Short mmCIF file of C-alpha atoms in Angstrom, two decimals:
data_model
loop_
_atom_site.label_atom_id
_atom_site.label_comp_id
_atom_site.label_asym_id
_atom_site.label_seq_id
_atom_site.Cartn_x
_atom_site.Cartn_y
_atom_site.Cartn_z
CA MET A 1 -8.85 -23.72 -2.43
CA ALA A 2 -10.23 -24.77 0.79
CA PRO A 3 -13.17 -27.19 0.25
CA PHE A 4 -15.23 -25.55 3.19
CA GLY A 5 -16.41 -22.27 3.80
CA SER A 6 -16.28 -22.36 7.60
CA GLY A 7 -15.92 -24.85 10.34
CA LEU A 8 -16.03 -25.41 13.67
CA LEU A 9 -12.99 -27.51 15.36
CA VAL A 10 -13.37 -29.01 18.98
CA LEU A 11 -10.31 -29.50 21.28
CA THR A 12 -10.61 -31.42 24.17
CA ALA A 13 -6.85 -31.33 25.47
CA PRO A 14 -5.87 -30.10 28.64
CA LEU A 15 -5.91 -25.90 28.34
CA PRO A 16 -2.13 -26.15 29.48
CA ALA A 17 -1.48 -28.26 26.42
CA LEU A 18 -2.62 -26.49 24.32
CA PRO A 19 0.10 -24.01 23.89
CA GLY A 20 2.55 -26.76 22.40
CA ARG A 21 -0.87 -28.38 20.26
CA ALA A 22 -1.74 -25.40 18.82
CA ALA A 23 -0.15 -24.61 15.61
CA ALA A 24 0.04 -28.37 14.29
CA ALA A 25 -4.00 -28.38 15.15
CA LEU A 26 -4.62 -25.01 13.27
CA ALA A 27 -2.55 -25.42 10.03
CA ALA A 28 -4.21 -29.23 9.74
CA ALA A 29 -7.49 -26.99 9.86
CA ALA A 30 -6.53 -24.34 7.91
CA GLY A 31 -6.06 -26.46 4.79
CA LEU A 32 -10.21 -27.46 5.23
CA VAL A 33 -11.62 -24.19 5.86
CA ALA A 34 -11.24 -20.72 3.51
CA GLY A 35 -13.82 -18.75 6.02
CA PRO A 36 -14.10 -18.44 9.83
CA LEU A 37 -12.80 -21.24 11.73
CA TYR A 38 -14.57 -21.57 15.66
CA VAL A 39 -13.21 -23.31 18.21
CA HIS A 40 -14.87 -24.94 21.03
CA LEU A 41 -12.79 -26.06 23.83
CA GLN A 42 -13.89 -28.32 26.37
CA PRO A 43 -11.05 -30.13 28.13
CA GLY A 44 -11.75 -33.23 28.96
CA LEU A 45 -14.67 -34.05 26.85
CA ARG A 46 -14.61 -37.39 25.43
CA LEU A 47 -16.65 -37.10 22.33
CA ALA A 48 -17.23 -40.58 21.57
CA THR A 49 -19.88 -40.91 24.83
CA PRO A 50 -23.05 -40.52 23.69
CA ALA A 51 -24.79 -37.01 23.43
CA PRO A 52 -22.23 -35.28 24.59
CA LEU A 53 -23.02 -32.05 26.24
CA PRO A 54 -21.50 -28.44 25.90
CA ALA A 55 -19.50 -26.45 28.62
CA ALA A 56 -16.99 -23.37 28.86
CA PRO A 57 -14.09 -23.74 30.51
CA PRO A 58 -13.18 -21.84 33.42
CA ALA A 59 -12.25 -18.32 32.85
CA GLY A 60 -9.03 -18.14 34.43
CA PRO A 61 -5.43 -17.56 33.14
CA ALA A 62 -4.79 -20.96 32.05
CA LEU A 63 -7.60 -20.00 29.32
CA LEU A 64 -6.23 -16.78 28.38
CA ARG A 65 -2.69 -18.37 28.03
CA ALA A 66 -4.39 -20.84 25.55
CA LEU A 67 -6.02 -17.96 23.76
CA ALA A 68 -2.91 -16.37 23.23
CA ALA A 69 -1.79 -19.39 21.75
CA LEU A 70 -4.04 -20.07 19.73
CA TYR A 71 -4.28 -16.34 18.20
CA GLY A 72 -0.44 -16.32 18.14
CA ALA A 73 -0.15 -19.98 16.25
CA ALA A 74 -3.03 -18.49 13.78
CA ALA A 75 -0.49 -15.54 12.73
CA ALA A 76 1.41 -17.93 10.84
CA GLN A 77 -1.68 -19.09 8.80
CA ARG A 78 -2.21 -15.85 6.60
CA GLY A 79 -5.79 -14.74 6.29
CA LEU A 80 -7.28 -17.54 8.79
CA ASP A 81 -10.24 -15.99 10.39
CA LEU A 82 -10.24 -17.64 13.94
CA ARG A 83 -12.22 -17.44 16.72
CA VAL A 84 -12.09 -19.20 19.80
CA LEU A 85 -15.84 -19.15 21.66
CA LEU A 86 -16.17 -18.70 24.98
CA GLY A 87 -19.69 -19.45 25.57
CA PRO A 88 -22.53 -21.43 23.62
CA GLY A 89 -25.93 -19.67 23.08
CA ARG A 90 -26.93 -18.74 19.77
CA ARG A 91 -26.23 -19.72 15.96
CA LEU A 92 -22.75 -18.78 14.62
CA ALA A 93 -22.63 -15.84 12.32
CA ARG A 94 -21.39 -17.74 9.76
CA PRO A 95 -22.85 -21.21 10.11
CA PRO A 96 -20.00 -23.88 9.88
CA ALA A 97 -19.98 -26.19 6.80
CA VAL A 98 -17.64 -29.04 8.33
CA LEU A 99 -16.90 -30.09 11.79
CA LEU A 100 -13.48 -31.01 13.16
CA ALA A 101 -11.39 -32.90 15.62
CA SER A 102 -7.66 -33.99 16.33
CA ALA A 103 -7.77 -37.82 16.28
CA ALA A 104 -4.93 -37.98 18.71
CA GLU A 105 -7.56 -36.36 21.09
CA ALA A 106 -10.42 -38.43 20.08
CA PRO A 107 -9.20 -42.32 20.45
CA GLY A 108 -11.96 -45.22 19.49
CA PRO A 109 -13.37 -45.74 16.54
CA PRO A 110 -14.60 -42.29 14.19
CA GLY A 111 -18.05 -43.15 14.30
CA PRO A 112 -18.93 -42.41 17.65
CA VAL A 113 -16.53 -39.61 17.29
CA GLN A 114 -18.33 -38.32 14.55
CA LEU A 115 -21.48 -38.81 15.80
CA GLY A 116 -20.31 -36.73 19.09
CA LEU A 117 -19.11 -33.98 17.07
CA GLN A 118 -22.21 -33.77 15.42
CA HIS A 119 -24.25 -33.94 18.39
CA LEU A 120 -22.09 -31.38 20.08
CA ALA A 121 -22.52 -28.44 17.35
CA ALA A 122 -26.27 -28.85 17.28
CA ALA A 123 -26.60 -28.83 21.27
CA ALA A 124 -23.96 -25.85 21.49
CA TYR A 125 -24.42 -23.79 18.25
CA GLY A 126 -27.64 -24.71 16.48
CA CYS A 127 -25.41 -26.45 13.67
CA SER A 128 -27.31 -29.20 11.38
CA PRO A 129 -26.62 -32.62 12.64
CA ARG A 130 -26.14 -33.93 9.35
CA LEU A 131 -23.06 -32.05 8.62
CA PRO A 132 -19.79 -34.04 7.33
CA ALA A 133 -17.40 -34.88 10.84
CA LEU A 134 -13.71 -34.97 10.05
CA LEU A 135 -10.98 -36.18 12.37
CA LEU A 136 -7.47 -34.32 11.73
CA ARG A 137 -4.14 -35.72 11.91
CA PRO A 138 -1.72 -33.05 12.68
CA GLU A 139 1.95 -33.34 11.14
CA GLY A 140 4.06 -33.94 13.81
CA GLY A 141 1.95 -35.83 16.42
CA PRO A 142 -0.13 -34.89 19.16
CA GLY A 143 2.72 -32.27 20.75
CA GLU A 144 1.57 -33.44 24.16
CA ASP A 145 4.02 -31.31 25.83
CA GLU A 146 2.26 -28.88 28.19
CA ALA A 147 3.21 -25.24 29.02
CA PRO A 148 5.11 -24.59 32.35
CA GLU A 149 2.68 -22.87 35.25
CA ASP A 150 3.76 -20.13 37.00
CA PRO A 151 4.29 -22.18 40.48
CA ARG A 152 2.66 -19.13 42.18
CA GLU A 153 -0.83 -19.30 40.31
CA ASP A 154 -3.83 -21.45 42.10
CA PRO A 155 -4.32 -23.84 39.26
CA ALA A 156 -8.20 -22.94 40.48
CA ALA A 157 -7.72 -19.17 40.17
CA LEU A 158 -10.19 -17.06 38.48
CA LEU A 159 -10.02 -13.74 36.20
CA PRO A 160 -11.44 -10.74 37.99
CA ASP A 161 -14.87 -10.05 37.00
CA PHE A 162 -16.32 -6.69 36.66
CA SER A 163 -19.73 -5.71 35.06
CA ASP A 164 -19.10 -3.24 32.57
CA VAL A 165 -15.66 -3.65 31.17
CA ALA A 166 -14.19 -1.05 28.09
CA VAL A 167 -11.86 -1.34 25.46
CA GLY A 168 -10.55 1.10 22.56
CA GLY A 169 -8.55 0.77 19.61
CA THR A 170 -8.62 1.40 15.43
CA PHE A 171 -9.37 -2.69 15.09
CA ASP A 172 -8.58 -2.24 11.57
CA ARG A 173 -8.25 -6.07 9.61
CA LEU A 174 -8.97 -7.60 12.93
CA HIS A 175 -6.27 -9.65 13.84
CA GLY A 176 -5.11 -12.24 16.30
CA ALA A 177 -3.49 -9.65 19.11
CA HIS A 178 -7.22 -7.81 18.67
CA ARG A 179 -9.10 -10.92 19.05
CA LEU A 180 -6.90 -11.87 22.45
CA LEU A 181 -7.97 -8.60 23.77
CA LEU A 182 -11.56 -8.62 22.97
CA SER A 183 -11.68 -12.08 24.29
CA ALA A 184 -10.05 -10.99 27.88
CA CYS A 185 -12.96 -8.29 27.35
CA CYS A 186 -15.32 -10.91 27.16
CA LEU A 187 -14.13 -13.11 30.04
CA LEU A 188 -13.86 -10.20 32.43
CA ALA A 189 -16.87 -8.50 31.74
CA GLN A 190 -20.33 -9.57 33.59
CA HIS A 191 -22.81 -7.40 31.45
CA ARG A 192 -21.21 -5.18 29.22
CA VAL A 193 -18.45 -4.49 26.79
CA LEU A 194 -17.97 -0.49 25.36
CA ALA A 195 -15.63 -1.19 22.65
CA GLY A 196 -14.10 2.22 21.45
CA VAL A 197 -13.31 2.38 17.46
CA ALA A 198 -10.78 4.85 16.46
CA ASP A 199 -11.87 7.65 13.43
CA GLY A 200 -11.13 10.66 12.09
CA ASP A 201 -8.47 12.69 13.49
CA LEU A 202 -7.37 9.80 15.58
CA LEU A 203 -6.10 7.84 12.35
CA ARG A 204 -4.14 10.83 10.68
CA HIS A 205 -0.83 9.44 12.30
CA LYS A 206 -1.19 5.80 11.44
CA VAL A 207 1.40 3.84 9.15
CA LEU A 208 -0.96 3.83 5.64
CA PRO A 209 -4.10 5.73 7.09
CA GLU A 210 -5.62 5.91 3.47
CA LEU A 211 -5.59 1.68 3.64
CA ILE A 212 -7.69 1.69 7.11
CA GLU A 213 -10.89 0.12 6.25
CA PRO A 214 -13.78 2.57 6.83
CA TYR A 215 -15.39 2.69 10.28
CA GLU A 216 -18.48 1.20 9.40
CA LEU A 217 -16.41 -1.99 7.74
CA ARG A 218 -14.43 -2.27 11.04
CA ALA A 219 -17.51 -1.62 13.68
CA ALA A 220 -19.58 -4.39 11.65
CA LYS A 221 -16.70 -7.11 11.70
CA LEU A 222 -16.08 -6.16 15.22
CA ARG A 223 -19.63 -6.65 16.89
CA GLU A 224 -19.74 -10.12 14.53
CA PHE A 225 -16.48 -11.44 16.34
CA LEU A 226 -17.72 -10.06 19.88
CA GLU A 227 -21.41 -11.56 19.21
CA ASP A 228 -19.66 -15.31 18.01
CA VAL A 229 -17.24 -15.26 20.79
CA LYS A 230 -19.80 -14.20 23.60
CA PRO A 231 -23.51 -14.21 22.90
CA SER A 232 -24.49 -13.78 26.61
CA LEU A 233 -23.11 -10.29 26.98
CA ARG A 234 -24.41 -6.73 25.82
CA TYR A 235 -21.88 -5.17 23.52
CA ASP A 236 -21.75 -1.01 22.59
CA ILE A 237 -19.71 0.11 19.74
CA VAL A 238 -18.84 3.40 19.24
CA SER A 239 -16.82 5.96 17.02
CA LEU A 240 -14.09 7.35 18.73
CA ALA A 241 -13.31 11.18 17.92
CA ASP A 242 -10.77 11.72 20.75
CA PRO A 243 -8.60 9.63 22.98
CA TYR A 244 -10.89 9.36 25.95
CA GLY A 245 -14.30 8.87 24.41
CA PRO A 246 -17.08 7.42 27.18
CA ALA A 247 -13.98 5.72 28.85
CA GLY A 248 -13.71 9.33 30.42
CA THR A 249 -17.22 10.05 31.64
CA ASP A 250 -19.22 6.36 31.33
CA PRO A 251 -20.26 6.31 35.57
CA ASP A 252 -20.92 2.42 34.91
CA LEU A 253 -17.70 0.96 33.55
CA ARG A 254 -15.27 -0.66 35.87
CA CYS A 255 -12.35 -1.77 33.86
CA LEU A 256 -10.67 -1.08 31.19
CA VAL A 257 -8.46 -3.27 28.84
CA VAL A 258 -4.99 -2.57 27.66
CA SER A 259 -1.97 -3.51 26.36
CA GLU A 260 1.76 -3.04 27.15
CA GLU A 261 1.83 -0.09 24.57
CA THR A 262 -1.65 1.47 25.49
CA ARG A 263 -1.26 1.46 29.11
CA ARG A 264 -0.35 5.19 29.37
CA GLY A 265 -3.66 5.84 27.60
CA GLY A 266 -5.36 4.00 30.13
CA GLU A 267 -3.54 6.08 32.43
CA ALA A 268 -4.93 9.39 30.53
CA VAL A 269 -8.50 7.52 30.89
CA ASN A 270 -8.18 7.33 34.62
CA LYS A 271 -6.97 11.42 35.07
CA LYS A 272 -9.61 12.24 33.40
CA ARG A 273 -12.39 10.26 35.40
CA LEU A 274 -10.95 11.76 37.91
CA GLU A 275 -10.81 15.38 36.81
CA ASN A 276 -14.83 14.09 36.20
CA GLY A 277 -15.47 13.24 39.44
CA LEU A 278 -15.36 9.50 38.68
CA PRO A 279 -13.40 6.48 40.02
CA GLU A 280 -10.26 5.29 38.33
CA LEU A 281 -11.06 2.20 35.91
CA VAL A 282 -9.00 -1.40 36.97
CA LEU A 283 -6.53 -1.55 34.43
CA TYR A 284 -6.09 -4.81 32.95
CA GLU A 285 -3.14 -5.54 31.00
CA ILE A 286 -2.64 -8.36 27.93
CA LEU A 287 1.01 -8.97 26.60
CA LEU A 288 1.41 -7.64 22.96
CA MET A 289 2.04 -10.61 20.65
CA LYS A 290 4.77 -11.18 18.71
CA ASP A 291 4.34 -11.67 14.84
CA PRO A 292 6.30 -14.66 13.20
CA GLU A 293 6.05 -13.82 9.40
CA HIS A 294 7.32 -9.51 10.26
CA SER A 295 9.60 -8.41 7.71
CA GLN A 296 12.71 -6.05 8.39
CA ASN A 297 10.53 -2.77 7.53
CA GLU A 298 7.33 -4.03 9.87
CA GLU A 299 6.91 -4.05 13.72
CA GLU A 300 7.79 -7.31 15.90
CA LYS A 301 4.91 -7.15 17.43
CA ILE A 302 1.19 -8.22 15.13
CA SER A 303 -0.13 -5.15 14.57
CA SER A 304 -2.62 -3.65 11.93
CA SER A 305 -0.03 -1.42 10.26
CA SER A 306 2.38 -4.61 9.25
CA LEU A 307 -0.78 -5.93 7.99
CA ARG A 308 -1.26 -2.44 5.75
CA GLN A 309 1.99 -2.81 4.39
CA ARG A 310 1.53 -6.17 3.20
CA LEU A 311 -1.03 -4.87 0.95
CA LEU A 312 1.50 -2.29 -0.93
CA GLY A 313 2.00 -4.27 -4.61
CA THR A 314 -0.93 -6.30 -4.57
CA LEU A 315 -4.46 -5.78 -6.34
CA LEU A 316 -6.58 -4.27 -3.60
CA ARG A 317 -9.65 -4.15 -6.42
CA PRO A 318 -10.29 -6.03 -9.60
CA PRO A 319 -9.03 -4.41 -13.20
CA ARG A 320 -11.11 -2.03 -15.33
CA GLN A 321 -13.00 -4.17 -17.80
CA ASP A 322 -13.66 -2.35 -20.75
CA PRO A 323 -14.32 -4.01 -24.20
CA ALA A 324 -12.72 -0.87 -25.72
CA LEU A 325 -9.20 -1.35 -24.20
CA PRO A 326 -7.17 -3.14 -26.29
CA SER A 327 -5.78 -6.22 -23.96
CA ARG A 328 -2.35 -5.75 -25.48
CA PRO A 329 -0.09 -3.48 -24.41
CA TYR A 330 -1.74 -3.83 -20.68
CA VAL A 331 -1.67 -0.27 -19.78
CA ILE A 332 -0.74 0.91 -16.16
CA GLY A 333 -1.71 3.68 -15.28
CA LEU A 334 0.94 5.46 -12.52
CA THR A 335 0.19 8.18 -10.10
CA GLY A 336 0.77 10.22 -7.14
CA GLY A 337 1.29 13.63 -5.64
CA THR A 338 4.36 15.36 -5.85
CA GLY A 339 7.22 14.50 -3.74
CA SER A 340 5.54 10.34 -3.65
CA GLY A 341 8.43 8.93 -5.66
CA LYS A 342 6.21 7.92 -8.56
CA THR A 343 9.15 8.58 -10.52
CA SER A 344 11.89 5.97 -8.84
CA ILE A 345 8.87 3.75 -9.44
CA ALA A 346 8.24 4.17 -12.86
CA ARG A 347 11.95 3.97 -13.46
CA LEU A 348 11.95 0.22 -11.47
CA LEU A 349 9.31 -0.54 -13.66
CA GLY A 350 11.18 0.22 -16.91
CA GLN A 351 14.19 -1.99 -15.81
CA LEU A 352 11.44 -4.93 -15.21
CA GLY A 353 10.67 -4.23 -18.60
CA ALA A 354 7.67 -2.15 -19.06
CA PHE A 355 7.68 0.12 -21.90
CA LEU A 356 7.71 3.62 -20.25
CA ILE A 357 5.31 6.76 -21.48
CA ASP A 358 6.27 10.28 -19.25
CA ALA A 359 3.38 12.62 -19.20
CA ASP A 360 5.08 15.16 -17.98
CA LYS A 361 7.72 15.40 -20.81
CA LEU A 362 4.75 14.87 -23.77
CA GLY A 363 3.40 17.96 -21.59
CA HIS A 364 6.67 20.21 -21.95
CA ALA A 365 6.55 19.07 -25.74
CA VAL A 366 3.02 20.21 -26.26
CA TYR A 367 3.70 24.11 -25.04
CA VAL A 368 6.92 24.51 -27.47
CA PRO A 369 6.46 26.59 -30.37
CA GLY A 370 4.85 24.59 -33.20
CA GLY A 371 3.46 22.15 -30.78
CA PRO A 372 -0.31 21.41 -30.70
CA ALA A 373 -1.34 23.13 -27.68
CA TYR A 374 1.08 26.40 -28.13
CA GLU A 375 -0.94 28.90 -30.14
CA GLN A 376 -4.56 28.11 -28.20
CA VAL A 377 -2.25 28.38 -25.10
CA VAL A 378 -0.94 31.73 -26.40
CA ALA A 379 -4.42 32.94 -27.49
CA ALA A 380 -5.83 32.21 -24.14
CA PHE A 381 -3.58 33.51 -21.73
CA GLY A 382 -1.76 36.69 -23.81
CA ALA A 383 1.72 37.36 -25.00
CA GLU A 384 3.18 38.21 -21.52
CA ILE A 385 3.62 34.39 -20.96
CA LEU A 386 6.29 34.56 -23.20
CA ASN A 387 10.08 34.50 -23.21
CA GLU A 388 11.80 36.83 -25.57
CA ASP A 389 12.60 33.88 -27.58
CA GLY A 390 9.29 32.75 -28.58
CA THR A 391 8.56 29.72 -26.12
CA ILE A 392 6.10 29.42 -23.50
CA ASN A 393 7.48 30.92 -19.51
CA ARG A 394 5.57 28.04 -17.83
CA LYS A 395 6.50 29.32 -14.62
CA VAL A 396 4.99 33.02 -15.50
CA LEU A 397 2.02 30.46 -16.54
CA GLY A 398 1.62 28.44 -13.46
CA ALA A 399 1.07 31.90 -11.95
CA LYS A 400 -1.58 32.97 -13.67
CA VAL A 401 -3.68 29.90 -13.14
CA PHE A 402 -2.61 28.71 -9.74
CA GLY A 403 -5.33 29.37 -7.33
CA ASN A 404 -7.77 30.71 -9.77
CA GLN A 405 -9.92 27.09 -11.00
CA GLU A 406 -11.41 29.00 -13.92
CA GLN A 407 -8.17 29.61 -15.30
CA LEU A 408 -6.63 26.29 -14.87
CA LYS A 409 -9.84 24.61 -16.22
CA SER A 410 -9.08 26.44 -19.32
CA LEU A 411 -5.26 25.87 -19.80
CA THR A 412 -6.32 21.87 -18.82
CA ASP A 413 -8.93 22.01 -21.73
CA ILE A 414 -6.24 22.99 -24.25
CA VAL A 415 -3.67 20.57 -22.92
CA TRP A 416 -5.00 17.23 -21.44
CA PRO A 417 -6.64 15.92 -24.51
CA GLU A 418 -3.37 17.09 -26.83
CA ILE A 419 -1.33 15.04 -24.09
CA ALA A 420 -4.03 12.27 -24.03
CA ARG A 421 -3.52 12.18 -28.04
CA MET A 422 0.16 11.81 -27.87
CA VAL A 423 -0.28 9.19 -24.86
CA ARG A 424 -2.44 6.58 -27.35
CA GLU A 425 0.33 7.45 -30.18
CA GLN A 426 3.20 6.18 -27.18
CA ILE A 427 0.74 3.11 -26.68
CA LYS A 428 0.89 2.30 -30.39
CA GLU A 429 4.37 2.77 -30.43
CA ALA A 430 4.74 0.12 -27.29
CA ASP A 431 2.40 -2.52 -29.59
CA ALA A 432 4.47 -2.36 -32.35
CA GLN A 433 7.74 -2.67 -30.08
CA GLY A 434 6.16 -6.00 -28.57
CA LYS A 435 5.76 -4.83 -25.33
CA ALA A 436 3.35 -6.69 -23.19
CA VAL A 437 3.27 -3.68 -20.42
CA CYS A 438 3.03 0.16 -20.57
CA VAL A 439 3.46 2.16 -17.84
CA LEU A 440 1.87 5.93 -18.20
CA ASP A 441 3.55 8.06 -15.85
CA ALA A 442 1.30 11.05 -14.97
CA ALA A 443 0.66 13.07 -11.71
CA VAL A 444 -2.43 14.23 -12.84
CA LEU A 445 -3.54 10.56 -14.41
CA LEU A 446 -7.27 11.09 -12.49
CA GLU A 447 -7.76 14.40 -12.38
CA ALA A 448 -7.71 14.30 -16.38
CA GLY A 449 -9.84 11.36 -17.37
CA TRP A 450 -7.07 9.52 -18.64
CA GLN A 451 -8.31 6.37 -16.28
CA ASP A 452 -10.51 5.11 -19.52
CA MET A 453 -7.23 4.88 -21.27
CA VAL A 454 -5.06 2.21 -18.93
CA HIS A 455 -6.45 -1.50 -17.37
CA GLU A 456 -5.14 -0.75 -13.96
CA VAL A 457 -4.10 2.36 -12.04
CA TRP A 458 -1.32 2.39 -9.70
CA THR A 459 -1.11 4.79 -7.38
CA ALA A 460 2.36 6.15 -5.31
CA ILE A 461 1.59 7.91 -1.99
CA ILE A 462 3.92 9.32 1.38
CA PRO A 463 2.56 10.94 4.21
CA GLU A 464 2.11 14.55 4.17
CA GLU A 465 5.07 15.46 6.50
CA GLU A 466 7.47 13.65 4.37
CA ALA A 467 6.39 14.91 1.18
CA VAL A 468 7.02 18.21 2.64
CA LYS A 469 10.35 17.67 3.51
CA ARG A 470 10.88 16.38 0.11
CA ILE A 471 9.57 19.04 -2.13
CA MET A 472 11.42 21.35 0.17
CA ALA A 473 14.78 20.10 -0.35
CA ARG A 474 14.10 19.11 -4.07
CA ASP A 475 12.78 22.47 -4.92
CA GLY A 476 14.13 24.88 -2.73
CA LEU A 477 10.34 26.01 -1.47
CA SER A 478 9.60 27.37 2.50
CA GLU A 479 7.63 24.84 4.41
CA GLU A 480 4.28 27.13 3.66
CA ALA A 481 4.70 27.31 -0.46
CA ALA A 482 5.14 23.09 0.16
CA ARG A 483 2.13 23.00 1.59
CA ARG A 484 0.38 25.05 -0.70
CA ARG A 485 1.58 23.09 -3.36
CA LEU A 486 0.19 19.53 -2.00
CA ARG A 487 -2.82 20.67 -1.19
CA SER A 488 -3.54 21.88 -4.26
CA GLN A 489 -3.67 18.43 -5.46
CA MET A 490 -5.93 15.30 -5.46
CA PRO A 491 -5.42 14.29 -1.75
CA ASN A 492 -3.94 10.39 -1.20
CA GLY A 493 -7.19 9.15 0.13
CA GLN A 494 -8.88 10.08 -3.28
CA HIS A 495 -6.19 8.29 -5.06
CA VAL A 496 -5.85 5.26 -3.05
CA GLU A 497 -10.09 5.38 -3.80
CA GLN A 498 -9.56 5.03 -7.33
CA SER A 499 -6.48 2.48 -7.42
CA GLN A 500 -5.88 -1.14 -7.96
CA VAL A 501 -2.35 -1.45 -6.68
CA VAL A 502 -0.84 1.12 -4.02
CA LEU A 503 2.58 1.38 -3.64
CA CYS A 504 4.35 3.86 -0.54
CA THR A 505 8.24 5.13 -1.22
CA LEU A 506 8.37 6.25 2.67
CA TRP A 507 11.02 3.25 3.76
CA GLU A 508 14.25 2.67 2.39
CA PRO A 509 15.17 2.65 -1.51
CA GLU A 510 15.61 -1.45 -0.73
CA VAL A 511 11.97 -1.80 0.18
CA THR A 512 10.54 0.17 -2.51
CA ARG A 513 12.50 -1.96 -4.85
CA VAL A 514 10.57 -4.97 -2.83
CA GLN A 515 7.49 -3.64 -3.26
CA VAL A 516 7.73 -2.98 -7.04
CA GLU A 517 9.19 -6.42 -7.62
CA LYS A 518 6.11 -7.76 -5.93
CA ALA A 519 3.75 -5.86 -7.90
CA TRP A 520 5.16 -6.92 -10.91
CA ASP A 521 5.32 -10.61 -10.49
CA LEU A 522 1.90 -10.32 -9.18
CA LEU A 523 0.96 -8.55 -12.39
CA GLN A 524 2.72 -10.94 -14.57
CA GLN A 525 0.52 -13.81 -12.76
CA ARG A 526 -2.97 -11.56 -13.47
CA LEU A 527 -1.47 -11.56 -17.09
CA SER A 528 -0.17 -15.10 -17.57
CA PRO A 529 -4.00 -16.47 -18.20
CA GLN A 530 -4.54 -13.89 -20.81
CA ARG A 531 -1.27 -14.85 -22.56
CA SER A 532 -2.33 -18.73 -22.65
CA PRO A 533 -3.66 -20.04 -26.28
#
């Protein structure tokens, strides 16, 4: 665990040298700071001089390249919350607990440099003058190589400036590419940044929309980042319910910051503005950032979609703490809608050593003649549900209860308690066999309230369109019938809200296998302290 909750790193190298030094400097700092790592850029500053004063570097292309290098290098440090400051002016949201500088950039005795760090942080950001100040010695040397400059570019060139600048996006799990985009807005704007945050129907076709952070959280993180980075600007953060938002109607806006992939959206905004009798916005384009850590089924660029995919198989919320629940065997409740691939996941978990309980098979057993629910079901729904041999025709029974909540509740009140009793017997059997982990495969786990029998809920999800295709192919249903079946079930979002672990079978079987093995390995790590004497 990093010893400091937040930190301020002061970099004094020339801006063209930063791309060659960023990775080593951030790697050294990331080992010391668990929370936000603020970066103060001041090329040419000599920290050992008495009472160094803060100054922001000019807002030119060289600064934008330096920001891209820093945020790109931060992507290799998973979980690093990097915030490159573009102007002093107020106390930071998470005041630094340690001050850092590169020893290679601060020649001379360490004492005066450390005093200079403390004075600078106090003058620029209101930090305590007694904060610990450390000099970093990044591995791999100082990295003096400078990035090549465009010979056509004027070294003194500045970025254009606009009174009011707009930007839009999902801004889920605020990552380096978001931060570069937002920093560009801060450099271009003189008065206001309008940030539109996608919500509602705009999220429907995103990858793993169920794992997108709530709008309120995304907006709060966005505001904190922007107000930290450049506090002198005004920030309007609004919810986007359509692709245009206020950018299509706000007469004060002058510029829209876009990326390579959102440029067409910017052009659509300009078309809408012309329809509304407003002048077009200048479209200022930022290059996409490559993700050095992307895996086979992830995008090559840094993206929220990839970050959400990396959450699959991980623990999203703490396991249930129920003293009445025996610690062994450890019970996983595996659930998910029809077509979600839940059964294939259960099979993989069984191959890894879990004891499997199939609630659907137990459900069949309660209906057979002589089974625990047979007489009650026949009494409640009549002899017309019986086949000639006296067995219950589950298709006929299903037709009676489908779409009729009162009839459905009458049925589940009979069968669910009996299935739960049989599940408990199976859990005892798993314990008798010495199994450490037991997986209850149950589509209605949450609806039936069976989460009280498990330590963790694991949910398999799949986009609705893919689920419809699978149901049609598997069961021979029409598209309309497949959609009706899906919509009669608990939606993915409600499943995810009540789950510790989420898995998705959208991609190739090998990707699912890797997810499940990851989830299993992390589970073993969680269980290892319990097994220790």
